[in-house]
XYZ file of C-alpha atoms in Angstrom:
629
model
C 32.226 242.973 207.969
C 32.377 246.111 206.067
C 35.257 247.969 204.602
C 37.615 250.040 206.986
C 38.783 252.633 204.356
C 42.106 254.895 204.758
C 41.740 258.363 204.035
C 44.540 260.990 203.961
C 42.338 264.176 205.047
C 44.549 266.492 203.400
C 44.975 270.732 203.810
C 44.271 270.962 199.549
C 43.258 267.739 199.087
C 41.777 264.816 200.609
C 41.319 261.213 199.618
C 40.376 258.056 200.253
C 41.828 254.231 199.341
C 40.516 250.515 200.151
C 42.082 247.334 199.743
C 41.459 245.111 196.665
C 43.336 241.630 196.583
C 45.159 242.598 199.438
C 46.823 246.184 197.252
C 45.501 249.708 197.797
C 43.502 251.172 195.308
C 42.865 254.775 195.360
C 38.491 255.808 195.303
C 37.470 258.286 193.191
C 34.645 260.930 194.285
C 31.025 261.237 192.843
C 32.840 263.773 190.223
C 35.160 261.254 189.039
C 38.099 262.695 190.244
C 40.818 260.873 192.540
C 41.642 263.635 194.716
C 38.180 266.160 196.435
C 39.846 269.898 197.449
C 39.324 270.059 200.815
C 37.052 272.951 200.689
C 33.982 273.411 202.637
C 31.263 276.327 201.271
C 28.050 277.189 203.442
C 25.286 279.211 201.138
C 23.137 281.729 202.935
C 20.439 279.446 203.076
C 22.498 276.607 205.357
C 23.341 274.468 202.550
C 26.753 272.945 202.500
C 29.080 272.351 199.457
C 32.287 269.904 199.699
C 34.693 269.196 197.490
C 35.464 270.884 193.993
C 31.796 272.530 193.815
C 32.649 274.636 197.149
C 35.911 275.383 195.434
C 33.610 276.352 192.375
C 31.953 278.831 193.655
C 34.636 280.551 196.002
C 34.782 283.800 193.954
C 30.906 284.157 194.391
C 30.477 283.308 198.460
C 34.199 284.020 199.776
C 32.879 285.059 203.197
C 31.060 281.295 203.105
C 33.805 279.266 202.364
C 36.789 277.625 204.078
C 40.100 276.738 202.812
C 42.682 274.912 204.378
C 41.100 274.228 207.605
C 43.385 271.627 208.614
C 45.857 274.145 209.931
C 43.739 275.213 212.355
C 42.979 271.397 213.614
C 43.210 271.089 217.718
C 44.587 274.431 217.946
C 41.720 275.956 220.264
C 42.616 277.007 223.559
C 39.947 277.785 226.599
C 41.675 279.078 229.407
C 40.258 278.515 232.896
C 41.008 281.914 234.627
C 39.060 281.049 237.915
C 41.843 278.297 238.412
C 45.049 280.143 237.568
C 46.527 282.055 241.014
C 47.230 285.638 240.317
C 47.320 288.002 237.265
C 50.689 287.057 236.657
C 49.548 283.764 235.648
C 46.862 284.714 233.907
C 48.967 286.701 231.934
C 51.563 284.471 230.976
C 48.421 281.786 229.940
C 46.546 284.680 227.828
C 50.261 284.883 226.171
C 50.990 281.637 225.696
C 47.501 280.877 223.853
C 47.071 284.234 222.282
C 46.287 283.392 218.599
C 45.368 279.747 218.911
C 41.452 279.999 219.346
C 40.311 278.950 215.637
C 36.352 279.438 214.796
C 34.965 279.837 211.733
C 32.283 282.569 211.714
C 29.973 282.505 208.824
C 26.546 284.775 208.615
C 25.755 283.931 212.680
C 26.508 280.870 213.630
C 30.497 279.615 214.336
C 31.513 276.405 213.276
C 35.299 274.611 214.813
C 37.692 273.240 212.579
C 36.562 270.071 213.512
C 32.987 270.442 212.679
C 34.741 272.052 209.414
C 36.446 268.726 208.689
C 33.675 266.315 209.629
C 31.719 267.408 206.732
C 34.932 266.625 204.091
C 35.076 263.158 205.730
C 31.355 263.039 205.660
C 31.373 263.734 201.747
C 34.714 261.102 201.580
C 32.484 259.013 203.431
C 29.413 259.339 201.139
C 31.364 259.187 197.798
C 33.101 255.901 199.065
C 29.400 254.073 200.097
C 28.308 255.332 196.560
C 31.717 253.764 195.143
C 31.679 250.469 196.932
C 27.682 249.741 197.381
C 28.063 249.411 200.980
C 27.984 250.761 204.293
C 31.375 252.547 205.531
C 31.038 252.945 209.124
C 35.663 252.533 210.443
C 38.330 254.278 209.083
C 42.025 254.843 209.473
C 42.970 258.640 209.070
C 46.064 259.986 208.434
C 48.169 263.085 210.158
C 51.232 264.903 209.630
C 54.174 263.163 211.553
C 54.085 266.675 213.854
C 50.743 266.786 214.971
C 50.805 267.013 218.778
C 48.168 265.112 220.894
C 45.687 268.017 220.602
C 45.933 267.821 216.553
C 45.442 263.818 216.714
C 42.296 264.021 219.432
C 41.106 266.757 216.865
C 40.902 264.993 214.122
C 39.117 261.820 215.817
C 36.652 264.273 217.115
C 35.977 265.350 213.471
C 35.382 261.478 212.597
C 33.460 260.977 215.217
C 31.253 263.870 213.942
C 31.124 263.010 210.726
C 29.817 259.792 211.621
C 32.448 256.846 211.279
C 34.697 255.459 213.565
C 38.630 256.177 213.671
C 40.445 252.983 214.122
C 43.643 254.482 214.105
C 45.235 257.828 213.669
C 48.933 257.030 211.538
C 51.439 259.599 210.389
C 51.848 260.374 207.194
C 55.253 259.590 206.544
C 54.817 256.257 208.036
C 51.915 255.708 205.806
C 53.408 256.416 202.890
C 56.338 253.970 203.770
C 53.630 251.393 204.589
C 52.307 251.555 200.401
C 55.915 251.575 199.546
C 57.417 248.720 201.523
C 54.207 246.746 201.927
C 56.042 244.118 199.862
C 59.530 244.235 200.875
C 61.115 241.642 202.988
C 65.067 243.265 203.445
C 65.783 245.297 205.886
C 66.759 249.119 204.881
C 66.472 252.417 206.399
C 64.627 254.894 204.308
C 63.646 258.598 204.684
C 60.342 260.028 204.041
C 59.782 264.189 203.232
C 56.554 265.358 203.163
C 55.369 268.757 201.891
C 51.883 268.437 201.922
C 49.723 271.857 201.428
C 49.857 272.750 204.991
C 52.975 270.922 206.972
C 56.136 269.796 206.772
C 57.148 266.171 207.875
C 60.143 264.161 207.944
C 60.270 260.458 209.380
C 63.215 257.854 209.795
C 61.846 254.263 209.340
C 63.227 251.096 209.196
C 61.676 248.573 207.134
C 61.914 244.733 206.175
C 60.822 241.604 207.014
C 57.322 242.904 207.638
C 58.449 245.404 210.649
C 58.483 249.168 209.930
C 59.552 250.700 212.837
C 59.432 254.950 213.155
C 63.050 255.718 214.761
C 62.863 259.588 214.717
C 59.962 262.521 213.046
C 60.163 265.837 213.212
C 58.826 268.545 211.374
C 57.013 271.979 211.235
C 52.859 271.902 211.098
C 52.853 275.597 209.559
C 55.143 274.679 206.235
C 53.510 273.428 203.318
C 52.253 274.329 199.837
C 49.683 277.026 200.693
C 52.727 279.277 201.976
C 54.766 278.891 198.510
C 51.542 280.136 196.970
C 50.833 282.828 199.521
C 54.281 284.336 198.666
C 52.937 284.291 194.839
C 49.745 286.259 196.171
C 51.721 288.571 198.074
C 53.873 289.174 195.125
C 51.230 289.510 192.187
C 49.529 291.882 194.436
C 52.087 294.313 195.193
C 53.105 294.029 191.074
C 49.280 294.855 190.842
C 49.625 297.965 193.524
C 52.311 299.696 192.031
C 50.847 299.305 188.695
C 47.095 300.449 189.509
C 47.632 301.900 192.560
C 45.016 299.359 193.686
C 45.306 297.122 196.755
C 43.657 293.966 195.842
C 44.327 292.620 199.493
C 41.234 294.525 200.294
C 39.193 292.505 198.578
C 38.113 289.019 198.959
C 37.315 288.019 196.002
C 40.441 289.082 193.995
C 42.615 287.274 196.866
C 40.442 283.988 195.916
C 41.625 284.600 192.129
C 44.911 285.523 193.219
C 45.629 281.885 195.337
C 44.032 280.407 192.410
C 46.527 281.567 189.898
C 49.205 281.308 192.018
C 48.680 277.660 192.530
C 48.373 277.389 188.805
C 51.956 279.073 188.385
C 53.761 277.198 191.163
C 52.508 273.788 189.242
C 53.552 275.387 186.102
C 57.019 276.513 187.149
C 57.730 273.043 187.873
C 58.793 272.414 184.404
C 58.800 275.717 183.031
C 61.400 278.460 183.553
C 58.721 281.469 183.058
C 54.486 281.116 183.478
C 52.235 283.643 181.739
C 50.073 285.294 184.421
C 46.431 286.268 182.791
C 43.889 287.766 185.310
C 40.663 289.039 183.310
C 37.928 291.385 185.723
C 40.577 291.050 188.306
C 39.238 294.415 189.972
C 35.841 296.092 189.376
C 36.124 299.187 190.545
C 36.139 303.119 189.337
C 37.152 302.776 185.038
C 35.271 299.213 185.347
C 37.027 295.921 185.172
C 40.996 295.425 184.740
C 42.332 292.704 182.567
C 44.959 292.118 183.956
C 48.830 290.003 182.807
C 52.250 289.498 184.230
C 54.968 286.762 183.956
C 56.459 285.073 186.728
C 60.004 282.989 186.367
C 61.404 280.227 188.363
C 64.368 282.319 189.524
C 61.975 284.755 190.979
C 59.768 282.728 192.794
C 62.564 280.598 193.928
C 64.012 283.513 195.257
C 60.485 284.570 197.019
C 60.269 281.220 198.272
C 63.961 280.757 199.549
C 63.363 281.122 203.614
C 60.385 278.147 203.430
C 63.463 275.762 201.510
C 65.590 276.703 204.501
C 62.813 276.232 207.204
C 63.037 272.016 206.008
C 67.009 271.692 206.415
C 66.754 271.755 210.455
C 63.787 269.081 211.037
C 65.721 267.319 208.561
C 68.789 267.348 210.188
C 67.127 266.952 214.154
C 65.941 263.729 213.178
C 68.828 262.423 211.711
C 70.374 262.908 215.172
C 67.466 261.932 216.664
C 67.825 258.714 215.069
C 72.162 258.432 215.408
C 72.661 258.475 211.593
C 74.010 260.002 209.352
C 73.127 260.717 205.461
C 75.178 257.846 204.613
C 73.190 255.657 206.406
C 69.866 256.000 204.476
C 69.832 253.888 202.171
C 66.415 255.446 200.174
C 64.834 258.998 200.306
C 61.160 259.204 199.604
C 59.399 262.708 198.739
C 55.880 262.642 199.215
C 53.265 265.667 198.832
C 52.486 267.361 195.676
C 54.626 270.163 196.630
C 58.006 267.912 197.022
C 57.488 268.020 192.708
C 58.824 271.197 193.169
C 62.431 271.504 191.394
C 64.156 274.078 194.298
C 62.850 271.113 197.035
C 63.976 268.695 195.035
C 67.752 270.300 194.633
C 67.914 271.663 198.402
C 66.999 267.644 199.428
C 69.833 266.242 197.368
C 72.662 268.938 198.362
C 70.960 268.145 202.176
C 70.985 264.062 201.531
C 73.572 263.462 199.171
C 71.378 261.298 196.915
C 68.450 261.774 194.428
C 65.289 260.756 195.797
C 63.404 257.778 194.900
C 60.495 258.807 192.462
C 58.373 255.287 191.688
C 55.664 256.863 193.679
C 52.617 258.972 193.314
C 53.651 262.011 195.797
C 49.435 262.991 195.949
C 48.092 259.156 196.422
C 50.928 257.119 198.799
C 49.074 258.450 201.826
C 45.873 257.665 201.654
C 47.096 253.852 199.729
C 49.466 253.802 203.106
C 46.301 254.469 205.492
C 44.617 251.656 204.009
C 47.220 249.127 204.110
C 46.922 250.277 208.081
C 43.540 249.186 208.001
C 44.095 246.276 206.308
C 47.075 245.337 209.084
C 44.127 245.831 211.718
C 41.382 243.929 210.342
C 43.422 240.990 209.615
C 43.367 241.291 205.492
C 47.029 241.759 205.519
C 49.039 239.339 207.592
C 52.743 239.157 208.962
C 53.320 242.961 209.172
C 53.924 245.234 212.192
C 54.130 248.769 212.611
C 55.745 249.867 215.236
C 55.659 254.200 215.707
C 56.706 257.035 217.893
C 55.655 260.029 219.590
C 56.428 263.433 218.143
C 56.898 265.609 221.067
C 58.216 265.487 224.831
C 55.081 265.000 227.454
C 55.539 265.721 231.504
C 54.324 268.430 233.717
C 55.293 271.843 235.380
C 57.305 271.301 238.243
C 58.678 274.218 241.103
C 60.122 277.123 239.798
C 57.945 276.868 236.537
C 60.173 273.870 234.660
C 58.929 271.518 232.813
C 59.920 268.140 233.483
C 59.863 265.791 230.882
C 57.940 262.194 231.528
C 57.823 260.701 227.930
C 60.930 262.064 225.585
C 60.067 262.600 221.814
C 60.690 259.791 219.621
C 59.396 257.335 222.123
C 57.726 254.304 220.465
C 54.129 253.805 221.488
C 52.222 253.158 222.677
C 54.098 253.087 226.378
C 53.885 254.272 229.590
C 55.892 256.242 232.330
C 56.082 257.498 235.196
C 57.534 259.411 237.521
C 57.416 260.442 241.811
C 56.996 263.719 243.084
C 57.149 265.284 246.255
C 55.384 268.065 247.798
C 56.993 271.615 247.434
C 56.228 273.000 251.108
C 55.238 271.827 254.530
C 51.706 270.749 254.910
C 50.704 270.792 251.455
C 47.556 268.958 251.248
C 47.672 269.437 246.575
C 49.260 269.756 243.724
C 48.533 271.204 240.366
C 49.100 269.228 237.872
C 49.956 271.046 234.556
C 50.490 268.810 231.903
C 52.630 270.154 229.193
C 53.829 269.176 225.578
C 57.033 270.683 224.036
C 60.896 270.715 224.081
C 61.611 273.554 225.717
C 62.894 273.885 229.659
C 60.810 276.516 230.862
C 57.038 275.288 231.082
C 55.792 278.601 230.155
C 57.042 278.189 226.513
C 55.499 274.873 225.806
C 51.920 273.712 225.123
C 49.243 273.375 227.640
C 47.100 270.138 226.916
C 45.303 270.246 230.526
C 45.872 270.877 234.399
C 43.874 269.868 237.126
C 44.107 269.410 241.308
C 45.439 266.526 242.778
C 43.549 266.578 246.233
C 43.759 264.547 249.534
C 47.511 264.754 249.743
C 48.262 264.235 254.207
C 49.714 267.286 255.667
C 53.189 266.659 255.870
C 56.342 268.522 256.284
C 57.967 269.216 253.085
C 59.480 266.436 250.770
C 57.916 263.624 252.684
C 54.431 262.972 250.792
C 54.922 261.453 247.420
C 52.752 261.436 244.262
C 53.177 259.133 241.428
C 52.261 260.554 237.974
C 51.786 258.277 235.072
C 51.418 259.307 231.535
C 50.486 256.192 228.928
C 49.944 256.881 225.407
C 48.150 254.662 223.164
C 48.503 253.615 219.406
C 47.011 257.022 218.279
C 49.321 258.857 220.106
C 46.195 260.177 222.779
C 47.455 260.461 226.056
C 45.978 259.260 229.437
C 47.314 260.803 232.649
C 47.120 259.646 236.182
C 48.049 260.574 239.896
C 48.240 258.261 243.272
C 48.784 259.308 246.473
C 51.451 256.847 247.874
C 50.589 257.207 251.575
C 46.449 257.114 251.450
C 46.084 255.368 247.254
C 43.428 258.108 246.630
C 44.146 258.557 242.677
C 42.649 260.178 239.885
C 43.321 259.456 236.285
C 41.849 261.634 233.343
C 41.894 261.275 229.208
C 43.373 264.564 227.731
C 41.509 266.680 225.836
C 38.130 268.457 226.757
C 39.243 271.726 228.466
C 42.447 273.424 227.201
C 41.637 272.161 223.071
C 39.195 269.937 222.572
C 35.821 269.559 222.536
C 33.094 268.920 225.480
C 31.268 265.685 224.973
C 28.045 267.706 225.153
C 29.136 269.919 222.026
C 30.444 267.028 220.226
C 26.813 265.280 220.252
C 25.233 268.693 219.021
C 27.647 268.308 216.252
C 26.489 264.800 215.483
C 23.054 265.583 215.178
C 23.464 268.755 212.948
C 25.813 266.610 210.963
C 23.145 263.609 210.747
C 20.638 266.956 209.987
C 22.332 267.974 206.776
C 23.595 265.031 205.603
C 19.847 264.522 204.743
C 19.378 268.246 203.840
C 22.432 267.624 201.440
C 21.445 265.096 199.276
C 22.209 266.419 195.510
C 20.238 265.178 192.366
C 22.687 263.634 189.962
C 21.539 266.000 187.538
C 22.435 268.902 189.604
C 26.041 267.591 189.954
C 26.596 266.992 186.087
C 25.462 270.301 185.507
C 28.178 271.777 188.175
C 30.748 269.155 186.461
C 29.484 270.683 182.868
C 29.975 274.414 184.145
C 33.618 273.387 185.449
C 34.717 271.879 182.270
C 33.588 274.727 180.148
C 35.108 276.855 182.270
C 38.548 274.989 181.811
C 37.624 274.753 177.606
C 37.212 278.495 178.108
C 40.552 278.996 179.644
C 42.405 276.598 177.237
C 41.075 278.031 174.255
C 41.995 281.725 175.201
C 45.234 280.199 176.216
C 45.262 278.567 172.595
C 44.317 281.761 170.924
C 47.303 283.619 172.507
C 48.762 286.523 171.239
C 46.369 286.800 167.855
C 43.784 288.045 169.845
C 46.074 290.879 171.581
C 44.611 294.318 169.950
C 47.417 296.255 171.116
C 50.234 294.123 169.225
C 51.179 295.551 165.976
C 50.046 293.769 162.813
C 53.046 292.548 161.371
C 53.419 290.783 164.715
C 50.588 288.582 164.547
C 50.469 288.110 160.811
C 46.692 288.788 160.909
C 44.808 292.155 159.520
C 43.462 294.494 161.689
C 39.934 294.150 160.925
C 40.398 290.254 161.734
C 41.916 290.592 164.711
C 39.209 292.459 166.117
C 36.805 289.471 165.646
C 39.433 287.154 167.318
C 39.716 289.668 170.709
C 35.958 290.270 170.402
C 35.564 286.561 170.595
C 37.895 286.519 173.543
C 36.565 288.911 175.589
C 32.681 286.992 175.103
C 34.317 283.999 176.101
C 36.229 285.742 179.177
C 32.530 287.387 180.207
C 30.372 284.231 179.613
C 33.015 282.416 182.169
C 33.090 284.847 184.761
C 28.855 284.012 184.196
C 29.232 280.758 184.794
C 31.649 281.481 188.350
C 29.066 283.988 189.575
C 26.196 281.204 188.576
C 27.821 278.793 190.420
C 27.812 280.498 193.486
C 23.349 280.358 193.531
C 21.178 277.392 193.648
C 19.920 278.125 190.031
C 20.918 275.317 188.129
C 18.825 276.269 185.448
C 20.483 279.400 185.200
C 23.798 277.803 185.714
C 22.927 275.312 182.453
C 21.636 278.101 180.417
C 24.886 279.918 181.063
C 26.616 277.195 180.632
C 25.477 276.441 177.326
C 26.295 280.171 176.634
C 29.837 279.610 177.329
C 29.905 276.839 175.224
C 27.957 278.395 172.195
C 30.821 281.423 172.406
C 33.961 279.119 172.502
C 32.867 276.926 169.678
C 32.179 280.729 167.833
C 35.947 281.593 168.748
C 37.202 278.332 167.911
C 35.496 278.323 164.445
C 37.168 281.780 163.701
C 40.542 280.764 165.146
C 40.627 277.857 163.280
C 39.593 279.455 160.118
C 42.415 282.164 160.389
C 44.874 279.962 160.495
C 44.052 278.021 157.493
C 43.471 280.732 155.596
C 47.494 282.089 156.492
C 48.743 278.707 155.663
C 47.031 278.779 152.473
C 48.154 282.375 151.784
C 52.312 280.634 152.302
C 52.087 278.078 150.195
């Protein structure tokens, strides 16, 4: 039997884990690294880039490539107007899904977030088989604790694309407890946070004696990472504005810097209290390019970022109640997301909790270690443990009046399965719509359509006397099945959610399996093309370190007794910087073509000039140490 691998298909990043000796291990990708960005890049020619290459060449194609698609997971919405009564209705449905229709257009042809994310599992996939010299054809993928039934049938669809079969969907939270308890045998009550790039999760579980059992989630699937760093981009380009006069919002490729460096300062701000901002060619346009430099301070992006801290306190404190404890009564907090390293998440959790969090854990790997520990609990390599999980959000139907009536309540383990009667609303009503619903709130209107459809056959009867039975059962994965009887004659009909109000037809889902079967062919890199990408990237970053290196000596506009260095000498220094800065931004708009011949030759370029700078750097400062002593 071949591997089942777990893979934590991430908003920034994604990655993989298997089990060795019965303990995860994480698997790195065909560039070495352990975690691929989860960025997709289509060329003008079809081709497809995954992974830190697409993320490469971003500046060069940003009309071609997709960040952060996860958001946008299940979130499709295709309303059936033909079935909805008057205009009234059709207006309140147009409302309620206004927004939530997701496709990503690039040249002419669209492409669904899930077609989006079959081709990061299908390079996961790829770099795994490459890793492990065999065949990986099951997998256990993780989601955020939040993700409603549409999300969770979303991202099976995009395995199922991709090529290899989902076993199991688990949340991430209760992944991550599964690495971190996976040897533990007393029974304690921890709680898991999880910032990831794109959502917010927190989970209750109770662990020991080789039971973890979910007792409350909650959480908010549009929180994460990539909104501390928009608040960065918002804020470096108004700084920029008032400055040039220039709004850099207009233009796609300086927002792709912009995220860029604002992911580099949130990381840096994590242990510094100010990070130096340096932008060079940020905007090409009438005086030619702007260099262009700011600073950014802790207290000032804290204070940016202060409504997002807040937005955690509630799902924090729901499922706390949703689970009858109190703070006292966990007895270990777990952060887990790269984003948790954050110090104003980390202070907000203990003045929330009470206690510092426990930190023996990698926040970026637990998931995708957790997801295979899953896999290992279903295919028997790991004995004796039980998992036993919830559902996230209340499931029933629209009832008179427009409420909605609640069949399964949130925080229900699964799977299960409930039901409920129903009687008909008027005399000789021979149907009922059926509008299945998931939310919390009373009025149907305000909660999420998953499907509807006509229960037919119903005897003419006066009202109150016929009675329907509607079942809802949800399975391990959290996918729900839903189905109606007819008490007096037995006719029935039972249905799987998903095709028409989020998901995709069968039909539409083959077409995606055969263009994803298509270019996987089509996609197949030399190795020699990949080193040279790898080569380009690492120059890139030698390029950026040695500028950073060089500092303030190669600043023409500070005055000499500043630096220490003559005029004359300086000159050669910020000459050498600016070649270096050009021969980079070479090397970006290389990467964005096919030409890796012209990408190695530039390359090469890059390297000759920083080894120049470095020799001249280096030489300056020996010569100023010899002129002290």
């Amino acid at each position: 039997m071949s591997k089942v691998i777990g893979i934590d298909l991430g908003t920034t990043f994604s990655l993989a884990a298997y089990l060795e000796g019965g303990q995860p291990k994480i698997i790195p990708n065909v560039e070495g690294s352990r975690m691929t960005p989860s960025v997709v890049s289509i060329l003008k020619d079809g081709k497809r880039l995954v992974g830190q290459l697409a993320k490469l060449q971003a500046t060069g194609n940003p009309d071609g490539t997709v960040f952060s698609i996860k958001r946008h997971m299940g979130r499709r919405a295709y309303l059936d107007l033909d079935s909805l009564s008057d205009d009234k209705e059709i207006i309140r449905q147009i409302k309620r899904h206004m927004g939530s229709d997701y496709w990503v257009k690039i040249d002419d042809k669209e492409y669904t977030p899930e077609e989006i994310s079959a081709m990061i599992l299908q390079k996961i996939k790829k770099d795994t088989e490459d890793y492990l010299g065999e065949k990986i054809e099951k997998t256990v993928i993780s989601v955020p604790a939040y993700f409603n039934i549409s999300q969770r049938q979303a991202t099976i669809d995009a395995g199922r694309i991709a090529g290899i079969e989902v076993l199991r969907i688990i949340d991430e939270p209760t992944s991550a407890a599964l690495a971190y308890g996976l040897d533990m045998e007393d029974i304690h009550t921890i709680l898991v946070w999880d910032l990831g790039g794109g959502t917010f999760d927190v989970s209750i579980l109770e662990l020991g004696g080789g039971v973890f059992e979910v007792k409350a989630v909650n959480g908010d699937t549009w929180l994460g990472g990539d909104d501390y760093d928009y608040r960065i981009v918002e804020h470096l380009a108004n700084e920029f504005q008032e400055e040039y006069g220039i709004d850099l919002r207009k233009n796609k490729v300086a927002m792709i810097r912009l995220k860029e460096v604002a992911e580099k300062a949130k990381i840096d701000l994590t242990d510094k209290e100010v990070t130096r901002i340096k932008i060079p060619f940020i905007n090409a346009g009438e005086g030619g390019p702007k260099h262009w430099e700011t600073v950014l301070t802790r207290e000032k992006f804290e204070e940016l970022t202060d409504d997002l801290l807040q937005k955690m306190v509630e799902p924090t404190k729901q499922a706390l109640t949703d689970a009858r404890l109190k703070p006292r009564d966990i007895d270990r907090v777990i952060l887990v997301g790269g984003s948790t390293r954050m110090p104003a998440v980390r202070h907000i959790f203990k003045d929330l909790m009470g206690k510092e969090p426990y930190v023996e854990i990698h926040p970026d790997e637990v998931v995708a270690m957790g997801a295979s520990v899953q896999a290992g609990i279903l295919t028997g390599q790991i004995e004796g443990k039980i998992l036993i999980d919830v559902t996230p959000i209340s499931l029933g139907i629209e009832t008179q009046g427009g409420i909605f009536t609640k069949i399964i309540e949130r925080n229900t383990t699964i799977p299960t399965s409930e039901s409920r009667l129903f009687t008909n609303a008027a005399d000789q009503q021979t149907s009922m719509d059926i509008h299945v619903l998931q939310g919390e709130r009373p009025m149907a209107i305000y909660n999420m359509t998953l499907d509807r459809f006509q229960m037919t056959g119903i005897p003419p009867l006066p009202r109150g006397d016929a009675w329907v039975e509607v079942k809802f059962e949800i399975n391990a994965n959290g996918i729900l099945h839903v189905s109606c009887k007819d008490l007096h004659t037995e006719n029935s009909r039972r249905l799987r959610i998903s095709p028409r109000f989020y998901g995709i037809p069968s039909e539409e889902i083959e077409r995606m399996i055969m263009d994803a079967r298509e270019y996987q062919k089509q996609d197949q890199r030399e190795c020699e093309e990949v080193e040279i990408s790898i080569k380009a990237d690492n120059m890139i970053r030698a390029g950026q370190q040695m500028i950073e290196d060089v500092g303030e000596e190669g600043d023409p506009s500070l005055p000499e007794q500043e630096t220490g260095l003559i005029d004359p000498v300086r000159k050669v220094i910020s000459n050498g910087v600016e070649d270096v800065e050009k021969a980079m931004l070479e090397v970006r708009t290389a990467l964005a073509g096919e030409d890796y011949d012209d990408i190695k030759s530039r390359t090469e370029e890059l390297e000759r000039r920083i080894k120049a700078l470095d020799r001249v750097f280096k030489k300056t400062r020996s010569q100023r140490q010899e002129a002290r002593i």
